[in-house]
Short mmCIF file of C-alpha atoms in Angstrom, two decimals:
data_model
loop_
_atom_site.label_atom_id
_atom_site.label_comp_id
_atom_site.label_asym_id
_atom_site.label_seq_id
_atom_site.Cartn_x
_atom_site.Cartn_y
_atom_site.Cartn_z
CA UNK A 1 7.04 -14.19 -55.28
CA UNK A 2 5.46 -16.46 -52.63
CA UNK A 3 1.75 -15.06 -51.45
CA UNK A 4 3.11 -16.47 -47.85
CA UNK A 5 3.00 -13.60 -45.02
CA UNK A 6 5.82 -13.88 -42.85
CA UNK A 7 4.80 -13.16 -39.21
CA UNK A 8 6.93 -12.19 -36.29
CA UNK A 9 7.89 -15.14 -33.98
CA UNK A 10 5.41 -15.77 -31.45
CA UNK A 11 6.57 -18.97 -29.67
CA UNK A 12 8.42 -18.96 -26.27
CA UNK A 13 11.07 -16.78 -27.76
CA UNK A 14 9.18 -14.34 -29.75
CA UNK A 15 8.99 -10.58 -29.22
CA UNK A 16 4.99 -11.48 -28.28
CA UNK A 17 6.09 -13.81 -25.43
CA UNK A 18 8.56 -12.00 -25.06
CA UNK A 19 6.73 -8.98 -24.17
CA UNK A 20 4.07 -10.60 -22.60
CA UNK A 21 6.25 -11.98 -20.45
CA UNK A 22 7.82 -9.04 -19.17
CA UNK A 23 4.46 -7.23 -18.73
CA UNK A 24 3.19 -10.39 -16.28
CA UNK A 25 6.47 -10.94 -14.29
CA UNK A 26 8.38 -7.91 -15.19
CA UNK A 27 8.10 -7.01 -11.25
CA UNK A 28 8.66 -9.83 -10.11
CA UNK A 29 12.54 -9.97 -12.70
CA UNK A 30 13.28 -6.56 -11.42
CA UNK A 31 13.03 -7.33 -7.58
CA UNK A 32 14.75 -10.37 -7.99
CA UNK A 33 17.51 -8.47 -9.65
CA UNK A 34 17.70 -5.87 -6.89
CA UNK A 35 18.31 -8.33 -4.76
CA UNK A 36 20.74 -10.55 -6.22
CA UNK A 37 22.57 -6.96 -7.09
CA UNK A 38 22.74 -5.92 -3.43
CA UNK A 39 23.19 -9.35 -2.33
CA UNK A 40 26.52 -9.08 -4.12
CA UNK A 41 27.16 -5.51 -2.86
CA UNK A 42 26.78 -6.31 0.95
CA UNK A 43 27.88 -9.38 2.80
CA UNK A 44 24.86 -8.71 5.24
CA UNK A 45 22.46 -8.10 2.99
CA UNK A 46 20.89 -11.87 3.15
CA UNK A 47 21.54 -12.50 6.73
CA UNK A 48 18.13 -13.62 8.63
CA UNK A 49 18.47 -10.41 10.75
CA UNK A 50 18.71 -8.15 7.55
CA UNK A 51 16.06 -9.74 5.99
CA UNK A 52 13.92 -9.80 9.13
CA UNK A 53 14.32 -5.78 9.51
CA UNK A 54 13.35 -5.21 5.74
CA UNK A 55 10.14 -7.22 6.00
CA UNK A 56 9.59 -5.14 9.13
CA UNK A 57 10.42 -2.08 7.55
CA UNK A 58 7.96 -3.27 4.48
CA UNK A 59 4.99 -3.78 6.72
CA UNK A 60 3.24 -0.87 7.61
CA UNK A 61 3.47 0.25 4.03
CA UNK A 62 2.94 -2.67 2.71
CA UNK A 63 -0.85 -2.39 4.76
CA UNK A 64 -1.30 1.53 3.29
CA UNK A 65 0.06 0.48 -0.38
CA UNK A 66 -2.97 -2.18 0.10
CA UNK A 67 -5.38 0.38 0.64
CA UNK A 68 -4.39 2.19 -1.80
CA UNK A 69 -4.70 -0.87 -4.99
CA UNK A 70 -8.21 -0.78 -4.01
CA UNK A 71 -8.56 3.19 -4.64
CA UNK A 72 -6.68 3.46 -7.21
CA UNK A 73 -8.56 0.14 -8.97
CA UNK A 74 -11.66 2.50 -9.33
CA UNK A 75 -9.42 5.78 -10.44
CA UNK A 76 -9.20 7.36 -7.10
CA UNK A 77 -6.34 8.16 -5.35
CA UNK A 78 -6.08 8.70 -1.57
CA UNK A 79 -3.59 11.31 -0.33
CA UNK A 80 -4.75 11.40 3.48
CA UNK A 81 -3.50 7.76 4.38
CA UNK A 82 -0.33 9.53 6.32
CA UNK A 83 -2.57 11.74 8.67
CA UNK A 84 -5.06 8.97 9.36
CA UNK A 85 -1.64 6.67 10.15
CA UNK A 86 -1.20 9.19 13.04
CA UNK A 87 -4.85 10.18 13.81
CA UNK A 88 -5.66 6.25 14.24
CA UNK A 89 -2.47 5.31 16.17
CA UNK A 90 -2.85 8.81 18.55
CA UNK A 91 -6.44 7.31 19.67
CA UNK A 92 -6.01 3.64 19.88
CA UNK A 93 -2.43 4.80 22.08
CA UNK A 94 -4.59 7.39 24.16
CA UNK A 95 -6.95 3.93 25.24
CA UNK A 96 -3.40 1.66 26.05
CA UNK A 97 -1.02 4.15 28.18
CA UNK A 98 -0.61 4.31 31.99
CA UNK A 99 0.55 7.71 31.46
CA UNK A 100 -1.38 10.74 33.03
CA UNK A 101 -0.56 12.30 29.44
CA UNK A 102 -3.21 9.87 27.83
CA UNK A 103 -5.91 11.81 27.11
CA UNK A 104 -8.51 8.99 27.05
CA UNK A 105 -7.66 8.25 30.71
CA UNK A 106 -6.74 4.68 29.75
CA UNK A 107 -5.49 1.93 29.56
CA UNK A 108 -9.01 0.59 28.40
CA UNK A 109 -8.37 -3.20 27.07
CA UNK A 110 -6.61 -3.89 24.42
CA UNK A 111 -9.41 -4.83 22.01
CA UNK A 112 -11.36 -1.57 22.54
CA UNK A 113 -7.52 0.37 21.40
CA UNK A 114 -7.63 -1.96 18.35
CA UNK A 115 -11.69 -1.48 17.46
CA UNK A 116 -11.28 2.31 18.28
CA UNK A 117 -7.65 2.68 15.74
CA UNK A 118 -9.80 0.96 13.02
CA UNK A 119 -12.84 2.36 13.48
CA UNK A 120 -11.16 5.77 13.13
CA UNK A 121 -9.56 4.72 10.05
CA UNK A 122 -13.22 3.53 8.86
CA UNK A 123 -14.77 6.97 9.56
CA UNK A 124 -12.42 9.17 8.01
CA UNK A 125 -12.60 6.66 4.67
CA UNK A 126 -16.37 7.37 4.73
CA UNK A 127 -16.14 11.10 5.04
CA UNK A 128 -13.85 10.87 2.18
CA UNK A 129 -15.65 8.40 0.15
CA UNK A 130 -19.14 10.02 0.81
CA UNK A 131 -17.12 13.30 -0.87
CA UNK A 132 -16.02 11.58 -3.68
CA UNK A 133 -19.08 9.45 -4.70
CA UNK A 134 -22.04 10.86 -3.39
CA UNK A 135 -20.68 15.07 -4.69
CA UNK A 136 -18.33 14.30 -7.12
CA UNK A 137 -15.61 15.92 -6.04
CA UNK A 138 -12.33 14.91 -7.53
CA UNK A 139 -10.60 12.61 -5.09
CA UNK A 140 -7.57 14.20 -4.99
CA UNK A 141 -8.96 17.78 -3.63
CA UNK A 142 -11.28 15.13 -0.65
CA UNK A 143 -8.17 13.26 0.23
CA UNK A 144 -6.08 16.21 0.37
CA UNK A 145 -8.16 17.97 2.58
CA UNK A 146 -8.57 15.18 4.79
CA UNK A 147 -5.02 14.77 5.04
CA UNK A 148 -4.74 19.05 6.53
CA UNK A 149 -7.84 17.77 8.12
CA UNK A 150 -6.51 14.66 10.14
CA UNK A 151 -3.43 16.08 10.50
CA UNK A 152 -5.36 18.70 12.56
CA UNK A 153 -7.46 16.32 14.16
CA UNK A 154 -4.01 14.76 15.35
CA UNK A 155 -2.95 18.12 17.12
CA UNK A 156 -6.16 18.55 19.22
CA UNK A 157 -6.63 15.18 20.49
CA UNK A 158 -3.15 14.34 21.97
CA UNK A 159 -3.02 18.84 23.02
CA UNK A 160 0.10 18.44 20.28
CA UNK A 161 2.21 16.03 22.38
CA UNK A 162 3.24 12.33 21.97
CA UNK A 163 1.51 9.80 23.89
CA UNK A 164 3.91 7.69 25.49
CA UNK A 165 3.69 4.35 28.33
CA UNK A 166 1.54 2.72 25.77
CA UNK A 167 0.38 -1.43 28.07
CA UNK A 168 2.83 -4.06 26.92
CA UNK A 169 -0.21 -6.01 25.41
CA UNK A 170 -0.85 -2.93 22.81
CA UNK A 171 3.29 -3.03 22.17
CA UNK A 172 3.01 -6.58 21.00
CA UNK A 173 1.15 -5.83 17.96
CA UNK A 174 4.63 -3.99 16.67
CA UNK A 175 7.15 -6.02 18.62
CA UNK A 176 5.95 -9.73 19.09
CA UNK A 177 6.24 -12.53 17.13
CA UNK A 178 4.49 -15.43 16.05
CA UNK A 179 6.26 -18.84 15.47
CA UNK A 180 9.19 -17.21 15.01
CA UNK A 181 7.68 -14.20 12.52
CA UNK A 182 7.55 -11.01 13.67
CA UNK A 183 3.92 -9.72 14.22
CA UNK A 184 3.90 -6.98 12.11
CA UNK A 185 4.84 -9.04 9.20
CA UNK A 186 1.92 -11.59 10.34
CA UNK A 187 -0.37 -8.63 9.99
CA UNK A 188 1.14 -7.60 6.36
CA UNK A 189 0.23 -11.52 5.44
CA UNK A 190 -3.17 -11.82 6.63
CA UNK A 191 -4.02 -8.39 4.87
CA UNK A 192 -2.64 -9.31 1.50
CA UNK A 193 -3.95 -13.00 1.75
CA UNK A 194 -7.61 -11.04 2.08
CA UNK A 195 -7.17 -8.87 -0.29
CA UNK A 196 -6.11 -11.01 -2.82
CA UNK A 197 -9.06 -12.98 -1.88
CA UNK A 198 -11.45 -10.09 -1.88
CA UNK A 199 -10.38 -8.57 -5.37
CA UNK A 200 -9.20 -12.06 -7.05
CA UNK A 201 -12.57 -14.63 -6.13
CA UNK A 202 -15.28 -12.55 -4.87
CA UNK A 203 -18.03 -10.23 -7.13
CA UNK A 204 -16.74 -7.66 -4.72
CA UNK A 205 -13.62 -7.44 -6.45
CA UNK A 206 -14.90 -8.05 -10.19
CA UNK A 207 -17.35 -4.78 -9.51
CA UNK A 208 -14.03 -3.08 -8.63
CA UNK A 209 -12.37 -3.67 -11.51
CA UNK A 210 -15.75 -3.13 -13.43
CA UNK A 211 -16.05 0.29 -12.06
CA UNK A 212 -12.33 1.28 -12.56
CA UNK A 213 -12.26 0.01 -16.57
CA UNK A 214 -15.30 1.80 -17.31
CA UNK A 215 -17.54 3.58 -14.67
CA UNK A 216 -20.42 4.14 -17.39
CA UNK A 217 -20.70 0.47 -18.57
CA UNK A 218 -20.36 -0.43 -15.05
CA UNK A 219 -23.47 1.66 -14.05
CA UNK A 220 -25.04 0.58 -17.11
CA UNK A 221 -24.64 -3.23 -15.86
CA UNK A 222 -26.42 -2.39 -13.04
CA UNK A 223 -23.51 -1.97 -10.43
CA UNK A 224 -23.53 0.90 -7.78
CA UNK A 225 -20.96 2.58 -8.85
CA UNK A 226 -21.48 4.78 -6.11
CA UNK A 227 -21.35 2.44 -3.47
CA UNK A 228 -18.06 0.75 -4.83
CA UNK A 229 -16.04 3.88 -4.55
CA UNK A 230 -17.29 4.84 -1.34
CA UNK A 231 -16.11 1.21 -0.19
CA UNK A 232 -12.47 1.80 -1.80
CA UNK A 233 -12.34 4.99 0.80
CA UNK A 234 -13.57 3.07 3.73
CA UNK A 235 -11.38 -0.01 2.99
CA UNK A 236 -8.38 2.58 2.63
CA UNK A 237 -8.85 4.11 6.02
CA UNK A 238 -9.70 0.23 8.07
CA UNK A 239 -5.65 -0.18 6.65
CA UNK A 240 -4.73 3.03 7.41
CA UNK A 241 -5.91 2.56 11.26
CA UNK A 242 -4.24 -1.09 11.31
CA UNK A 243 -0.64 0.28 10.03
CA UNK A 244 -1.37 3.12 12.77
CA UNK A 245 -1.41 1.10 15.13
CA UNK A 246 1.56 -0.94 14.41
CA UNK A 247 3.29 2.16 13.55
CA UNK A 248 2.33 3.64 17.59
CA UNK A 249 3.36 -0.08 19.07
CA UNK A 250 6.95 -0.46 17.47
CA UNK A 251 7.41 3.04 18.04
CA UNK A 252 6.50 3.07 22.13
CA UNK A 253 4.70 6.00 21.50
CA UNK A 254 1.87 7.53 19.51
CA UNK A 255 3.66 10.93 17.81
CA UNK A 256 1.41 13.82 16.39
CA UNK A 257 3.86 13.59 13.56
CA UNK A 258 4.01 10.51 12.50
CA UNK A 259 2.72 9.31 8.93
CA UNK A 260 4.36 12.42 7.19
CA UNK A 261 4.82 11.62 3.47
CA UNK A 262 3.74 7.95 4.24
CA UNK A 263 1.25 8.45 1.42
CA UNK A 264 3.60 8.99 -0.73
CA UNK A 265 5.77 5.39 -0.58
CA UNK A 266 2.36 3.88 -0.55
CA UNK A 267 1.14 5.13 -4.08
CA UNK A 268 4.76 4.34 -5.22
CA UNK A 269 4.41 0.27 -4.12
CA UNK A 270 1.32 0.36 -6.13
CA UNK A 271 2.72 2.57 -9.15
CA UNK A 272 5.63 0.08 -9.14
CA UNK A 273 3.78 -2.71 -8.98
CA UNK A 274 1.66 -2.02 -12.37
CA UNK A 275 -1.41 -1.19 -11.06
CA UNK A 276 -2.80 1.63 -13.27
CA UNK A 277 -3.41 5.02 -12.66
CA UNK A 278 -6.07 4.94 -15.17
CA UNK A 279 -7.76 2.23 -12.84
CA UNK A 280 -9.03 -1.23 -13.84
CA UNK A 281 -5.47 -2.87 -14.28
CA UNK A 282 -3.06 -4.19 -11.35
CA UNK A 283 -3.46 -6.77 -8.17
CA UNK A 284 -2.61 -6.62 -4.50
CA UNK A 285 0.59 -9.20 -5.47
CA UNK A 286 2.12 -6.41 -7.55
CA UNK A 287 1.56 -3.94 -4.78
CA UNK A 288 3.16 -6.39 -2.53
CA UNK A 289 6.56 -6.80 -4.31
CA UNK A 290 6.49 -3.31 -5.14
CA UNK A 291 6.26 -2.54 -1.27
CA UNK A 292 9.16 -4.95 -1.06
CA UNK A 293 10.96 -3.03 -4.08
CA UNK A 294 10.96 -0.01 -1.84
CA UNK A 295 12.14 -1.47 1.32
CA UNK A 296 15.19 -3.45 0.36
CA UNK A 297 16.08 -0.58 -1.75
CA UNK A 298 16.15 1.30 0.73
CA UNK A 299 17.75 -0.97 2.84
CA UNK A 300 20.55 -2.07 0.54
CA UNK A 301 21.57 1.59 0.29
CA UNK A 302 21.68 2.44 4.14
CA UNK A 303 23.87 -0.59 4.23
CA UNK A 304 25.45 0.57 1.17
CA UNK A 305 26.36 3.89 3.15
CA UNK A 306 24.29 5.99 0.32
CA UNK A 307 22.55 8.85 2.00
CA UNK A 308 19.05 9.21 2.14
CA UNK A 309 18.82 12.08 -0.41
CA UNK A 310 19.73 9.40 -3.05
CA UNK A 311 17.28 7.18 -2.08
CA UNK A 312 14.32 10.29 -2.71
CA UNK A 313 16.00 10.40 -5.88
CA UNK A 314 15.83 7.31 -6.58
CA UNK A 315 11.94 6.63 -5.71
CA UNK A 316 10.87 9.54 -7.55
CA UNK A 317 12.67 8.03 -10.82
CA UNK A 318 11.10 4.37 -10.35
CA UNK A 319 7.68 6.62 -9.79
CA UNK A 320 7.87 8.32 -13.11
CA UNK A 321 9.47 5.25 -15.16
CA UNK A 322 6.44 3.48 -13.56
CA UNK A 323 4.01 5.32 -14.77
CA UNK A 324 5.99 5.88 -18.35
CA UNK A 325 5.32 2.41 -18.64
CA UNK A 326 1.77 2.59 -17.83
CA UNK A 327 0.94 5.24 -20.51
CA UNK A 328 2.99 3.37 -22.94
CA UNK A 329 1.12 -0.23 -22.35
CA UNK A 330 -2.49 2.07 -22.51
CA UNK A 331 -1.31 3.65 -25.74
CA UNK A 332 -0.52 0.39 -27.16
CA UNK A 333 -3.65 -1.59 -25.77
#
């Protein structure tokens, strides 16, 4: 007998490249798959008007599921990005109405409604993040008391009503368009295009992963681990005032319920997209498609005529095979 091992093919076509392949692009297959499914489906499904209301659709949680790579990078998770989507758009609104229900007494110019939205979204990430880095408390029990707690903050500053007559310069920011490109989806751009920057070509973003792979050898490297995480936070909430906003100007109004279960299609973009619960592993392009996953899906089944209920369904099982995935690449790492 020949001493000669025989190995498994590992060219273009072996079950290596083969699975490497599907681990890098794997996303990217299945979204183009969706769409070439529902493109089949539904005449109207790749009309420019169609394809214009899914990116719009995708945008403000396209901004959150952003926020939310860079928490869940380091381990964290952030459950309060809904209530600060409706704590930061009730404020900056309250500074941009003519109506006597504005309880800011506005409008103020626009900038100061902008600065104020973000700045809200800022300070309720650095509660949060303070919580988490600087007591240790497990960042699902801070985020999910900030989310009662915004949610409450939401009540008392707009008295439990909707803040409506919001300036037509503040209504822009969800309506307008740019060369053609709705503004929202402008917005959704420039954010990825940073963050992709931030995480993908800056120490910044190498500390991040640093402190998500392995917190210990991280702080043993000499990065403040502390100060990373409490970054994540405030980074989460800056996003979660910007898709607040946009959320308040599309809308007309700024509604005291608004951002319910938002959180919850933003940790599903990043799930989706392969960034790992376990923290360390994933990137903001992943999030993006997986944001995009959500939206035509969603999308192709309204058009489809399939009732919402489905589509819960649906998202809860692309959740959990997600994350099956996950567990299964860790075990095999």
């Amino acid at each position: 007998m020949s001493d000669i091992e025989i190995k498994p093919a590992t060219g273009w076509f072996g079950s290596d490249r083969r699975r490497l392949l599907v681990q890098e692009y794997g996303i990217f297959i299945a979204f183009l798959v969706l769409v070439a499914v529902l493109s089949f489906s539904n005449e109207f499904f790749l009309t420019a008007g169609n394809i214009s209301n899914v990116l719009l659709q995708t945008s403000i949680n396209g901004v959150l599921a952003i926020g939310m790579t860079f928490v869940i990078l380091t381990r964290g998770i952030d459950l309060s990005v809904g209530s600060v989507v409706a704590l930061a758009g009730m404020v900056s609104a309250s500074l941009a109405t003519t109506s006597p229900a504005g309880v800011a007494g506005g409008p103020y110019p626009v900038a100061l409604a902008l600065a104020a939205g973000i700045l809200v979204g800022m300070a309720t990430g650095a509660v949060v993040g303070v919580i988490v880095s600087r007591f240790a408390v497990p960042a699902f029990v801070a985020t999910l008391g900030m989310l009662s707690a915004a949610r409450g903050a939401v009540l008392i500053y707009g008295n439990g009503r909707p803040v409506p007559g919001l300036v037509p310069d503040f209504r822009w920011i969800g309506t307008g368009n740019l060369f053609g490109v709705p503004l929202p989806v402008v917005i959704l751009a420039v954010v990825f295009l940073l963050s992709w920057w931030v995480l993908a070509r800056t120490r910044f973003g190498r500390y991040i992963y640093a402190v998500g792979g392995n917190p210990h050898a991280a702080k043993t490297s000499g990065i403040d681990v502390t100060r990373i995480r409490f970054l994540v936070y405030v980074i989460s909430g800056a996003l979660s005032g910007v898709a607040g906003m946009i959320l308040s100007a599309r809308t007309g109004s700024a509604l005291p319920q608004a951002g319910v279960a938002y959180e919850l299609d933003a940790i599903a973009a990043v799930v989706i997209g392969g960034t790992s619960l376990s923290g360390g592993v994933g990137r903001v392009t992943g999030t993006l498609i997986g944001a995009l996953i959500i939206g035509v899906m969603n999308n192709g089944l309204d058009l489809l005529g399939i009732q919402s209920y489905y589509q819960q369904i649906l998202k809860g099982a692309l959740i959990v095979g997600a994350v099956m995935l996950d567990q299964k690449r860790n075990q095999s790492a």
